């Protein structure tokens, strides 16, 4: 979008928050970059230039505006709606792959050379993978500076900087303030939030509107005991992260998601935030989604009644794949029971930072489940075979599932497994891989809702009608499911 100058100018002059994260406004006279909704008086048109990422702004010598804090705007929804190499690279960078494995590791995961990856990212984003990762480190550093009382040395290494000197130079360059000055400003603005000792509290921004009912309702209603719970108005769960473990509590607020993180290793902060945003689909563009779905006159009333529905995803694609198999042709309660048994037998124990909390385990990894005894599972023989085959493929790496997966290649691999039909494959594509166009025409709830609305109710006819909903059919599923009184559609009390 940043190449459409007229459209960008209109968005800036109207202070339209819907475009925050889509592009950034760099002001040539002040050398400051802003989000489109910046409350400051818009600069003259001739003094504006538009760039596709905060990293591109920083690389071009612009510093972040102190009023609108563009580095904290929602991420571009483009990277979640596309399946090409650039979008996959962006999802991996957000997940901290460059910090952990370097650019060669990123290129290996994508199946390209480092030169090809750098060329594609520079062409589309105006910055290479190192600059994009540096911008993310700066944002993480700012979060830690403003929301914790950690010494600056600990902040530097937790944010992924290799030295305190690099940390100080980057913060000064990006924010035009020293780390200590950032903390003083935060203290004066009372940005510290009361929190459980040992946790980091922060706000996760999103594009309005956001309907929390199906998002948190789904996560709470399907929560696996010991791994997830709904407590005191927050969805809580354990996290397996690259350097350690964590516990997160997420609560919906009118203009943000309140997030409390307890981590065994602060180097996991960026990854934990990225995975929570991914799980809650916070970088979606609800205006674009709802506009497309409203074009169907039978679907429009559902959208108008409760706009802004998101797709509830997962923090671990392999975990969700296992849970999808456990949930085949059984009730939500039965699926939770089966998953809880696996957790109790094979999950790794963790400590809940909340003394009144009920989180006790991480969901077992594929490697831990690879040794399970199929006869110990209270499942039909065919389902046991499906589960053990899936776990084996996940454990040996022959079935790579993650945010960087090629959606169609992953579908083909899943469909080749015994016991995998269209419903299981598509629900994994929707909630684990993040394909916004995944569709479940054979789902009982979808078919029932379609029949009540006057839509075709057979899978083939409904798929044909849903062609007009593309590329947002996964969101259409959320609206169709919402016609049911099932607990997944209601925010827990």
Tab-separated table of C-alpha atoms in Angstrom:
chain	number	residue	atom	x	y	z
A	1	UNK	CA	0.000	0.000	0.000
A	2	UNK	CA	2.881	2.394	0.749
A	3	UNK	CA	3.379	2.967	-2.978
A	4	UNK	CA	-0.133	4.446	-3.303
A	5	UNK	CA	0.805	7.989	-2.252
A	6	UNK	CA	-2.667	9.514	-2.572
A	7	UNK	CA	-4.267	6.826	-0.433
A	8	UNK	CA	-1.528	7.112	2.200
A	9	UNK	CA	-1.908	10.902	2.352
A	10	UNK	CA	-5.659	10.566	2.885
A	11	UNK	CA	-5.108	8.054	5.675
A	12	UNK	CA	-2.596	10.342	7.418
A	13	UNK	CA	-4.729	13.465	7.073
A	14	UNK	CA	-7.770	11.652	8.494
A	15	UNK	CA	-5.652	9.993	11.230
A	16	UNK	CA	-7.133	6.629	10.258
A	17	UNK	CA	-5.999	4.015	12.786
A	18	UNK	CA	-7.084	1.193	10.470
A	19	UNK	CA	-3.868	1.691	8.511
A	20	UNK	CA	-1.503	1.543	11.500
A	21	UNK	CA	1.081	-1.106	10.672
A	22	UNK	CA	0.205	-1.149	6.969
A	23	UNK	CA	2.710	1.643	6.288
A	24	UNK	CA	4.685	4.357	8.090
A	25	UNK	CA	4.947	8.075	7.406
A	26	UNK	CA	8.500	9.399	7.370
A	27	UNK	CA	8.790	13.194	7.655
A	28	UNK	CA	11.695	14.527	5.614
A	29	UNK	CA	12.096	17.779	7.577
A	30	UNK	CA	12.103	16.398	11.135
A	31	UNK	CA	13.548	12.952	10.291
A	32	UNK	CA	10.800	11.369	12.406
A	33	UNK	CA	8.532	8.500	11.377
A	34	UNK	CA	4.964	8.052	12.586
A	35	UNK	CA	1.998	5.747	12.329
A	36	UNK	CA	-0.900	7.039	10.147
A	37	UNK	CA	-3.043	7.849	13.203
A	38	UNK	CA	-0.408	10.056	14.873
A	39	UNK	CA	-2.227	12.799	16.877
A	40	UNK	CA	0.286	15.452	15.817
A	41	UNK	CA	-0.584	17.949	13.081
A	42	UNK	CA	0.071	16.167	9.749
A	43	UNK	CA	3.125	17.453	7.877
A	44	UNK	CA	2.908	19.048	4.461
A	45	UNK	CA	2.366	16.542	1.708
A	46	UNK	CA	5.663	17.420	0.041
A	47	UNK	CA	7.488	16.558	3.276
A	48	UNK	CA	5.992	13.078	3.547
A	49	UNK	CA	7.415	9.839	2.261
A	50	UNK	CA	5.946	6.421	2.955
A	51	UNK	CA	7.780	3.249	3.891
A	52	UNK	CA	6.525	-0.314	4.418
A	53	UNK	CA	8.155	-1.106	7.776
A	54	UNK	CA	9.624	0.430	10.894
A	55	UNK	CA	12.910	-1.257	9.991
A	56	UNK	CA	12.974	0.554	6.640
A	57	UNK	CA	12.367	3.865	8.421
A	58	UNK	CA	15.164	3.218	10.886
A	59	UNK	CA	17.541	2.079	8.169
A	60	UNK	CA	16.817	5.302	6.265
A	61	UNK	CA	17.810	7.371	9.305
A	62	UNK	CA	14.386	8.248	10.751
A	63	UNK	CA	13.645	7.990	14.477
A	64	UNK	CA	10.384	6.958	16.095
A	65	UNK	CA	7.833	9.615	17.026
A	66	UNK	CA	7.532	10.042	20.789
A	67	UNK	CA	3.819	10.791	20.616
A	68	UNK	CA	2.378	7.983	18.511
A	69	UNK	CA	5.082	5.358	19.256
A	70	UNK	CA	4.921	3.765	15.784
A	71	UNK	CA	7.097	0.856	16.835
A	72	UNK	CA	4.202	-0.380	19.013
A	73	UNK	CA	1.521	-0.337	16.308
A	74	UNK	CA	-0.151	-3.622	15.287
A	75	UNK	CA	1.807	-5.677	12.779
A	76	UNK	CA	0.924	-5.677	9.112
A	77	UNK	CA	-1.973	-8.060	8.408
A	78	UNK	CA	-0.374	-8.803	5.067
A	79	UNK	CA	2.042	-11.350	6.532
A	80	UNK	CA	-0.780	-13.474	7.959
A	81	UNK	CA	-2.849	-13.446	4.770
A	82	UNK	CA	-0.092	-14.488	2.384
A	83	UNK	CA	1.769	-17.755	1.930
A	84	UNK	CA	4.706	-16.604	-0.225
A	85	UNK	CA	8.348	-16.555	0.830
A	86	UNK	CA	8.333	-12.935	2.065
A	87	UNK	CA	5.303	-13.510	4.290
A	88	UNK	CA	6.775	-16.730	5.677
A	89	UNK	CA	10.070	-14.924	6.307
A	90	UNK	CA	8.295	-12.154	8.206
A	91	UNK	CA	6.463	-14.643	10.397
A	92	UNK	CA	9.752	-16.385	11.181
A	93	UNK	CA	11.546	-13.113	11.956
A	94	UNK	CA	8.713	-12.152	14.301
A	95	UNK	CA	9.185	-15.528	15.982
A	96	UNK	CA	12.861	-14.715	16.629
A	97	UNK	CA	14.483	-17.085	14.142
A	98	UNK	CA	17.104	-14.564	12.987
A	99	UNK	CA	18.163	-13.887	16.586
A	100	UNK	CA	18.492	-17.607	17.317
A	101	UNK	CA	19.745	-19.020	14.007
A	102	UNK	CA	20.934	-16.017	11.999
A	103	UNK	CA	20.073	-15.221	8.395
A	104	UNK	CA	21.439	-18.605	7.176
A	105	UNK	CA	18.972	-20.357	9.508
A	106	UNK	CA	16.123	-18.253	8.143
A	107	UNK	CA	17.127	-19.041	4.559
A	108	UNK	CA	17.391	-22.767	5.282
A	109	UNK	CA	13.874	-22.849	6.712
A	110	UNK	CA	12.538	-21.092	3.629
A	111	UNK	CA	14.493	-23.225	1.185
A	112	UNK	CA	16.286	-20.248	-0.399
A	113	UNK	CA	19.822	-18.897	-0.371
A	114	UNK	CA	20.614	-16.027	2.011
A	115	UNK	CA	21.143	-13.764	-1.001
A	116	UNK	CA	17.662	-14.546	-2.356
A	117	UNK	CA	16.028	-13.921	1.023
A	118	UNK	CA	17.813	-10.598	1.471
A	119	UNK	CA	16.940	-9.504	-2.069
A	120	UNK	CA	13.238	-10.339	-1.688
A	121	UNK	CA	12.886	-8.642	1.711
A	122	UNK	CA	14.731	-5.528	0.583
A	123	UNK	CA	12.623	-5.289	-2.554
A	124	UNK	CA	9.319	-5.494	-0.683
A	125	UNK	CA	10.094	-4.059	2.756
A	126	UNK	CA	13.009	-1.732	2.179
A	127	UNK	CA	15.093	-3.616	4.758
A	128	UNK	CA	16.884	-6.928	5.006
A	129	UNK	CA	16.396	-9.631	7.655
A	130	UNK	CA	19.070	-8.213	9.985
A	131	UNK	CA	17.483	-4.743	9.943
A	132	UNK	CA	14.025	-6.223	10.535
A	133	UNK	CA	15.313	-8.271	13.462
A	134	UNK	CA	17.117	-5.208	14.849
A	135	UNK	CA	13.872	-3.207	14.779
A	136	UNK	CA	12.152	-6.008	16.667
A	137	UNK	CA	14.936	-6.083	19.259
A	138	UNK	CA	14.537	-2.332	19.757
A	139	UNK	CA	10.810	-2.741	20.330
A	140	UNK	CA	11.401	-5.548	22.847
A	141	UNK	CA	13.981	-3.422	24.641
A	142	UNK	CA	11.493	-0.579	24.912
A	143	UNK	CA	8.885	-2.930	26.392
A	144	UNK	CA	11.316	-4.171	29.020
A	145	UNK	CA	12.573	-0.686	29.833
A	146	UNK	CA	9.062	0.679	30.303
A	147	UNK	CA	7.294	-2.297	31.891
A	148	UNK	CA	9.915	-3.852	34.144
A	149	UNK	CA	12.469	-2.833	36.720
A	150	UNK	CA	15.235	-4.974	35.242
A	151	UNK	CA	18.746	-3.491	35.201
A	152	UNK	CA	19.645	-2.171	31.766
A	153	UNK	CA	22.273	-4.854	31.261
A	154	UNK	CA	19.643	-7.556	31.728
A	155	UNK	CA	17.284	-5.688	29.387
A	156	UNK	CA	19.957	-5.580	26.684
A	157	UNK	CA	20.619	-9.302	26.641
A	158	UNK	CA	16.970	-10.276	27.153
A	159	UNK	CA	16.046	-8.202	24.074
A	160	UNK	CA	18.645	-10.072	22.021
A	161	UNK	CA	21.487	-7.527	21.822
A	162	UNK	CA	25.009	-8.924	21.786
A	163	UNK	CA	26.431	-6.107	23.919
A	164	UNK	CA	25.316	-3.261	26.149
A	165	UNK	CA	27.068	-0.808	23.851
A	166	UNK	CA	25.020	-1.967	20.846
A	167	UNK	CA	21.877	-1.798	22.972
A	168	UNK	CA	22.570	1.787	24.062
A	169	UNK	CA	23.433	2.917	20.528
A	170	UNK	CA	20.342	1.300	19.011
A	171	UNK	CA	17.933	2.726	21.588
A	172	UNK	CA	19.380	6.227	21.166
A	173	UNK	CA	19.254	5.968	17.386
A	174	UNK	CA	15.718	4.561	17.159
A	175	UNK	CA	13.997	6.524	19.938
A	176	UNK	CA	16.239	9.614	20.261
A	177	UNK	CA	16.442	8.910	23.995
A	178	UNK	CA	18.858	7.012	26.198
A	179	UNK	CA	17.483	3.866	27.885
A	180	UNK	CA	17.420	5.632	31.256
A	181	UNK	CA	15.457	8.537	29.781
A	182	UNK	CA	12.877	6.122	28.337
A	183	UNK	CA	12.363	4.601	31.777
A	184	UNK	CA	12.042	8.017	33.420
A	185	UNK	CA	9.384	9.037	30.883
A	186	UNK	CA	7.503	5.806	31.534
A	187	UNK	CA	7.587	6.370	35.287
A	188	UNK	CA	6.283	9.921	34.897
A	189	UNK	CA	3.476	8.660	32.665
A	190	UNK	CA	2.655	5.935	35.236
A	191	UNK	CA	3.039	3.206	32.654
A	192	UNK	CA	4.059	0.613	35.209
A	193	UNK	CA	1.100	-1.685	35.809
A	194	UNK	CA	0.611	-3.514	39.142
A	195	UNK	CA	1.381	-7.147	38.494
A	196	UNK	CA	2.190	-10.480	40.045
A	197	UNK	CA	5.816	-10.424	41.282
A	198	UNK	CA	8.183	-11.851	38.685
A	199	UNK	CA	5.937	-11.120	35.714
A	200	UNK	CA	6.099	-8.609	32.882
A	201	UNK	CA	2.893	-6.706	32.139
A	202	UNK	CA	2.255	-5.126	28.753
A	203	UNK	CA	-0.465	-4.180	26.296
A	204	UNK	CA	-0.974	-5.980	23.001
A	205	UNK	CA	-2.482	-3.558	20.438
A	206	UNK	CA	-4.926	-4.554	17.740
A	207	UNK	CA	-7.027	-3.007	14.987
A	208	UNK	CA	-10.591	-2.336	16.063
A	209	UNK	CA	-13.118	-3.780	16.116
A	210	UNK	CA	-12.325	-6.941	18.048
A	211	UNK	CA	-15.066	-9.257	19.263
A	212	UNK	CA	-13.629	-11.269	22.170
A	213	UNK	CA	-16.578	-13.657	22.527
A	214	UNK	CA	-15.614	-16.442	20.139
A	215	UNK	CA	-11.886	-15.743	20.498
A	216	UNK	CA	-11.590	-16.219	24.245
A	217	UNK	CA	-14.716	-18.381	24.419
A	218	UNK	CA	-13.147	-20.947	22.103
A	219	UNK	CA	-9.831	-20.999	23.944
A	220	UNK	CA	-11.523	-21.313	27.336
A	221	UNK	CA	-14.118	-23.917	26.325
A	222	UNK	CA	-11.494	-26.211	24.796
A	223	UNK	CA	-8.820	-25.598	27.463
A	224	UNK	CA	-6.816	-28.691	28.440
A	225	UNK	CA	-6.679	-29.006	32.254
A	226	UNK	CA	-3.194	-28.344	33.593
A	227	UNK	CA	-2.089	-26.590	30.386
A	228	UNK	CA	-4.820	-23.943	30.008
A	229	UNK	CA	-7.477	-22.335	32.172
A	230	UNK	CA	-9.842	-19.381	32.422
A	231	UNK	CA	-9.310	-17.593	35.743
A	232	UNK	CA	-10.339	-14.155	36.990
A	233	UNK	CA	-11.244	-12.854	33.546
A	234	UNK	CA	-8.069	-14.085	31.852
A	235	UNK	CA	-7.131	-16.967	29.586
A	236	UNK	CA	-3.977	-18.533	31.028
A	237	UNK	CA	-1.708	-21.178	29.581
A	238	UNK	CA	1.798	-22.613	29.740
A	239	UNK	CA	4.312	-22.026	26.944
A	240	UNK	CA	7.214	-24.073	25.627
A	241	UNK	CA	9.788	-21.587	24.321
A	242	UNK	CA	13.265	-21.842	22.747
A	243	UNK	CA	15.196	-20.961	25.927
A	244	UNK	CA	12.811	-22.099	28.660
A	245	UNK	CA	9.170	-22.145	29.662
A	246	UNK	CA	6.560	-19.517	30.420
A	247	UNK	CA	3.069	-18.817	31.658
A	248	UNK	CA	0.892	-16.144	30.050
A	249	UNK	CA	-2.370	-14.528	31.148
A	250	UNK	CA	-4.367	-12.684	28.470
A	251	UNK	CA	-7.392	-10.491	29.222
A	252	UNK	CA	-9.559	-8.600	26.697
A	253	UNK	CA	-9.818	-4.836	27.210
A	254	UNK	CA	-11.719	-2.220	25.156
A	255	UNK	CA	-8.629	-1.022	23.258
A	256	UNK	CA	-5.962	-3.668	23.884
A	257	UNK	CA	-5.256	-7.140	25.242
A	258	UNK	CA	-3.692	-7.084	28.708
A	259	UNK	CA	-0.802	-9.535	28.812
A	260	UNK	CA	1.122	-10.825	31.818
A	261	UNK	CA	4.120	-13.040	31.130
A	262	UNK	CA	6.205	-15.072	33.548
A	263	UNK	CA	9.295	-16.478	31.815
A	264	UNK	CA	12.130	-18.662	33.047
A	265	UNK	CA	14.446	-16.935	30.539
A	266	UNK	CA	13.841	-13.335	29.446
A	267	UNK	CA	15.406	-14.017	26.055
A	268	UNK	CA	12.060	-15.638	25.210
A	269	UNK	CA	10.100	-12.388	25.598
A	270	UNK	CA	9.944	-11.469	21.903
A	271	UNK	CA	8.971	-14.996	20.899
A	272	UNK	CA	6.320	-15.235	23.621
A	273	UNK	CA	4.724	-11.938	22.559
A	274	UNK	CA	4.774	-12.961	18.903
A	275	UNK	CA	3.093	-16.290	19.656
A	276	UNK	CA	0.423	-14.693	21.816
A	277	UNK	CA	-0.371	-12.175	19.082
A	278	UNK	CA	-0.524	-15.023	16.572
A	279	UNK	CA	-2.820	-17.098	18.793
A	280	UNK	CA	-5.255	-14.194	19.212
A	281	UNK	CA	-4.987	-13.129	15.532
A	282	UNK	CA	-4.254	-9.570	16.645
A	283	UNK	CA	-2.665	-8.429	13.380
A	284	UNK	CA	-5.831	-9.101	11.377
A	285	UNK	CA	-7.536	-6.342	9.398
A	286	UNK	CA	-11.179	-6.732	10.534
A	287	UNK	CA	-12.421	-3.941	8.282
A	288	UNK	CA	-11.213	-5.731	5.159
A	289	UNK	CA	-12.479	-9.109	6.352
A	290	UNK	CA	-15.935	-7.891	7.351
A	291	UNK	CA	-16.365	-5.793	4.199
A	292	UNK	CA	-15.798	-8.864	2.044
A	293	UNK	CA	-18.138	-11.084	4.088
A	294	UNK	CA	-20.878	-8.419	4.105
A	295	UNK	CA	-21.027	-8.724	0.314
A	296	UNK	CA	-23.088	-11.896	0.877
A	297	UNK	CA	-26.577	-10.706	1.887
A	298	UNK	CA	-27.218	-13.856	3.948
A	299	UNK	CA	-23.963	-13.523	5.882
A	300	UNK	CA	-24.133	-9.737	6.325
A	301	UNK	CA	-26.557	-9.769	9.314
A	302	UNK	CA	-24.150	-11.961	11.296
A	303	UNK	CA	-21.266	-9.600	10.580
A	304	UNK	CA	-23.299	-6.496	11.426
A	305	UNK	CA	-24.503	-8.043	14.704
A	306	UNK	CA	-20.998	-8.673	16.102
A	307	UNK	CA	-18.202	-7.420	13.802
A	308	UNK	CA	-14.520	-8.027	14.360
A	309	UNK	CA	-14.414	-11.764	14.974
A	310	UNK	CA	-10.940	-13.267	14.933
A	311	UNK	CA	-9.772	-16.833	14.281
A	312	UNK	CA	-8.589	-18.451	17.551
A	313	UNK	CA	-5.236	-20.025	16.753
A	314	UNK	CA	-2.572	-21.795	18.794
A	315	UNK	CA	0.904	-21.172	20.183
A	316	UNK	CA	2.154	-24.596	19.032
A	317	UNK	CA	1.142	-26.109	15.688
A	318	UNK	CA	2.239	-29.636	16.620
A	319	UNK	CA	0.218	-29.487	19.840
A	320	UNK	CA	-2.891	-28.437	17.965
A	321	UNK	CA	-2.481	-31.197	15.363
A	322	UNK	CA	-2.458	-33.794	18.140
A	323	UNK	CA	-5.495	-32.207	19.761
A	324	UNK	CA	-7.334	-32.113	16.421
A	325	UNK	CA	-6.958	-35.881	16.085
A	326	UNK	CA	-8.117	-36.394	19.673
A	327	UNK	CA	-11.176	-34.286	18.866
A	328	UNK	CA	-12.251	-36.241	15.797
A	329	UNK	CA	-15.945	-37.168	16.043
A	330	UNK	CA	-16.185	-36.571	19.803
A	331	UNK	CA	-17.541	-33.781	21.994
A	332	UNK	CA	-15.451	-30.882	23.249
A	333	UNK	CA	-15.541	-32.352	26.769
A	334	UNK	CA	-14.338	-35.751	25.551
A	335	UNK	CA	-11.501	-34.166	23.557
A	336	UNK	CA	-10.378	-32.265	26.673
A	337	UNK	CA	-10.437	-35.483	28.689
A	338	UNK	CA	-8.290	-37.359	26.177
A	339	UNK	CA	-5.805	-34.477	25.993
A	340	UNK	CA	-5.668	-34.168	29.798
A	341	UNK	CA	-4.686	-37.843	30.083
A	342	UNK	CA	-1.808	-37.345	27.656
A	343	UNK	CA	-0.693	-34.270	29.591
A	344	UNK	CA	-0.741	-36.087	32.931
A	345	UNK	CA	1.256	-39.023	31.538
A	346	UNK	CA	3.737	-37.330	29.203
A	347	UNK	CA	3.712	-33.581	29.903
A	348	UNK	CA	6.585	-31.757	31.547
A	349	UNK	CA	5.733	-30.275	34.934
A	350	UNK	CA	6.012	-26.506	35.434
A	351	UNK	CA	5.368	-24.148	38.330
A	352	UNK	CA	2.433	-21.745	38.186
A	353	UNK	CA	3.535	-18.239	39.290
A	354	UNK	CA	0.020	-17.642	40.615
A	355	UNK	CA	-0.374	-19.566	43.887
A	356	UNK	CA	-4.094	-19.933	43.168
A	357	UNK	CA	-3.574	-20.985	39.536
A	358	UNK	CA	-4.171	-24.441	38.152
A	359	UNK	CA	-1.429	-24.687	35.529
A	360	UNK	CA	0.815	-27.691	36.117
A	361	UNK	CA	2.243	-28.962	32.811
A	362	UNK	CA	3.438	-28.162	29.332
A	363	UNK	CA	1.581	-30.009	26.601
A	364	UNK	CA	3.806	-33.009	25.717
A	365	UNK	CA	6.140	-32.568	22.777
A	366	UNK	CA	5.968	-34.944	19.782
A	367	UNK	CA	9.239	-36.469	20.952
A	368	UNK	CA	7.714	-37.250	24.356
A	369	UNK	CA	4.590	-38.693	22.746
A	370	UNK	CA	6.601	-40.817	20.305
A	371	UNK	CA	7.043	-43.396	23.053
A	372	UNK	CA	3.403	-43.672	24.090
A	373	UNK	CA	1.716	-47.059	24.252
A	374	UNK	CA	-1.229	-47.010	21.810
A	375	UNK	CA	-3.076	-49.566	23.925
A	376	UNK	CA	-3.154	-47.077	26.805
A	377	UNK	CA	-5.339	-44.702	24.780
A	378	UNK	CA	-9.099	-44.910	25.306
A	379	UNK	CA	-9.656	-44.462	21.574
A	380	UNK	CA	-10.835	-46.668	18.720
A	381	UNK	CA	-8.057	-48.643	17.054
A	382	UNK	CA	-8.224	-46.539	13.887
A	383	UNK	CA	-7.892	-43.318	15.902
A	384	UNK	CA	-4.908	-44.736	17.826
A	385	UNK	CA	-3.212	-45.541	14.501
A	386	UNK	CA	-3.899	-42.004	13.235
A	387	UNK	CA	-2.461	-40.435	16.376
A	388	UNK	CA	0.686	-42.564	16.532
A	389	UNK	CA	1.381	-42.018	12.830
A	390	UNK	CA	0.967	-38.261	13.235
A	391	UNK	CA	3.177	-38.145	16.333
A	392	UNK	CA	5.878	-40.171	14.598
A	393	UNK	CA	5.911	-37.827	11.601
A	394	UNK	CA	6.060	-34.759	13.861
A	395	UNK	CA	8.810	-36.244	16.022
A	396	UNK	CA	11.137	-37.254	13.176
A	397	UNK	CA	10.640	-33.966	11.315
A	398	UNK	CA	9.090	-35.477	8.189
A	399	UNK	CA	5.941	-33.400	8.851
A	400	UNK	CA	7.058	-29.841	9.638
A	401	UNK	CA	4.169	-27.766	10.967
A	402	UNK	CA	4.617	-24.143	11.978
A	403	UNK	CA	3.963	-20.520	11.177
A	404	UNK	CA	6.357	-20.796	8.222
A	405	UNK	CA	4.648	-23.810	6.660
A	406	UNK	CA	3.671	-23.773	3.031
A	407	UNK	CA	-0.092	-24.167	3.459
A	408	UNK	CA	-0.757	-26.303	0.395
A	409	UNK	CA	2.287	-28.525	0.933
A	410	UNK	CA	1.259	-29.085	4.556
A	411	UNK	CA	-2.287	-29.981	3.450
A	412	UNK	CA	-0.924	-32.549	1.019
A	413	UNK	CA	1.217	-34.160	3.722
A	414	UNK	CA	-1.628	-34.223	6.225
A	415	UNK	CA	-4.053	-35.714	3.715
A	416	UNK	CA	-1.560	-38.509	3.045
A	417	UNK	CA	-1.708	-39.648	6.681
A	418	UNK	CA	-4.159	-42.433	7.594
A	419	UNK	CA	-7.317	-41.161	9.263
A	420	UNK	CA	-6.965	-37.599	7.992
A	421	UNK	CA	-9.959	-36.255	6.127
A	422	UNK	CA	-10.889	-32.774	4.943
A	423	UNK	CA	-12.215	-31.622	8.349
A	424	UNK	CA	-9.039	-32.478	10.284
A	425	UNK	CA	-6.745	-31.081	7.616
A	426	UNK	CA	-8.685	-27.835	7.283
A	427	UNK	CA	-9.038	-27.191	11.017
A	428	UNK	CA	-5.263	-27.600	11.355
A	429	UNK	CA	-4.722	-25.271	8.381
A	430	UNK	CA	-7.056	-22.730	9.996
A	431	UNK	CA	-5.959	-22.749	13.616
A	432	UNK	CA	-2.397	-24.106	13.567
A	433	UNK	CA	-1.016	-22.838	10.258
A	434	UNK	CA	-3.039	-19.610	10.108
A	435	UNK	CA	-4.495	-19.930	6.590
A	436	UNK	CA	-7.239	-17.248	6.537
A	437	UNK	CA	-9.028	-19.077	3.710
A	438	UNK	CA	-9.268	-22.507	5.377
A	439	UNK	CA	-12.836	-23.767	5.182
A	440	UNK	CA	-14.874	-26.504	6.904
A	441	UNK	CA	-17.951	-27.159	4.718
A	442	UNK	CA	-18.467	-30.617	6.260
A	443	UNK	CA	-18.427	-29.349	9.868
A	444	UNK	CA	-21.734	-30.080	11.581
A	445	UNK	CA	-21.979	-26.626	13.171
A	446	UNK	CA	-21.192	-24.882	9.890
A	447	UNK	CA	-23.776	-26.941	7.990
A	448	UNK	CA	-26.444	-26.355	10.623
A	449	UNK	CA	-25.817	-22.605	10.608
A	450	UNK	CA	-25.848	-22.522	6.811
A	451	UNK	CA	-29.211	-24.301	6.721
A	452	UNK	CA	-30.729	-21.878	9.253
A	453	UNK	CA	-29.505	-18.867	7.254
A	454	UNK	CA	-30.804	-20.197	3.960
A	455	UNK	CA	-27.337	-20.962	2.604
A	456	UNK	CA	-26.604	-24.273	0.853
A	457	UNK	CA	-25.957	-26.936	3.490
A	458	UNK	CA	-24.253	-29.684	1.475
A	459	UNK	CA	-20.437	-29.429	1.452
A	460	UNK	CA	-20.133	-29.093	-2.331
A	461	UNK	CA	-22.853	-26.465	-2.678
A	462	UNK	CA	-21.656	-24.510	0.349
A	463	UNK	CA	-18.084	-24.511	-0.976
A	464	UNK	CA	-19.335	-23.107	-4.278
A	465	UNK	CA	-21.309	-20.360	-2.487
A	466	UNK	CA	-18.297	-19.567	-0.267
A	467	UNK	CA	-16.169	-18.656	-3.289
A	468	UNK	CA	-17.423	-15.110	-2.800
A	469	UNK	CA	-16.056	-15.056	0.755
A	470	UNK	CA	-12.469	-15.717	-0.302
A	471	UNK	CA	-9.796	-15.128	0.901
A	472	UNK	CA	-11.484	-14.909	4.321
A	473	UNK	CA	-13.449	-18.159	4.573
A	474	UNK	CA	-11.856	-19.023	7.951
A	475	UNK	CA	-13.470	-15.874	9.349
A	476	UNK	CA	-16.793	-16.803	7.766
A	477	UNK	CA	-16.593	-20.062	9.731
A	478	UNK	CA	-16.318	-18.058	12.962
A	479	UNK	CA	-19.481	-16.109	12.084
A	480	UNK	CA	-21.343	-19.304	11.186
A	481	UNK	CA	-20.257	-21.059	14.378
A	482	UNK	CA	-21.448	-18.020	16.362
A	483	UNK	CA	-25.083	-18.819	15.556
A	484	UNK	CA	-24.884	-21.787	17.946
A	485	UNK	CA	-25.307	-21.629	21.731
A	486	UNK	CA	-22.118	-23.691	22.254
A	487	UNK	CA	-19.771	-22.341	24.979
A	488	UNK	CA	-17.049	-21.678	22.397
A	489	UNK	CA	-19.081	-18.679	21.250
A	490	UNK	CA	-19.384	-16.911	24.605
A	491	UNK	CA	-16.888	-15.022	26.721
A	492	UNK	CA	-16.658	-16.920	30.025
A	493	UNK	CA	-18.025	-15.128	33.089
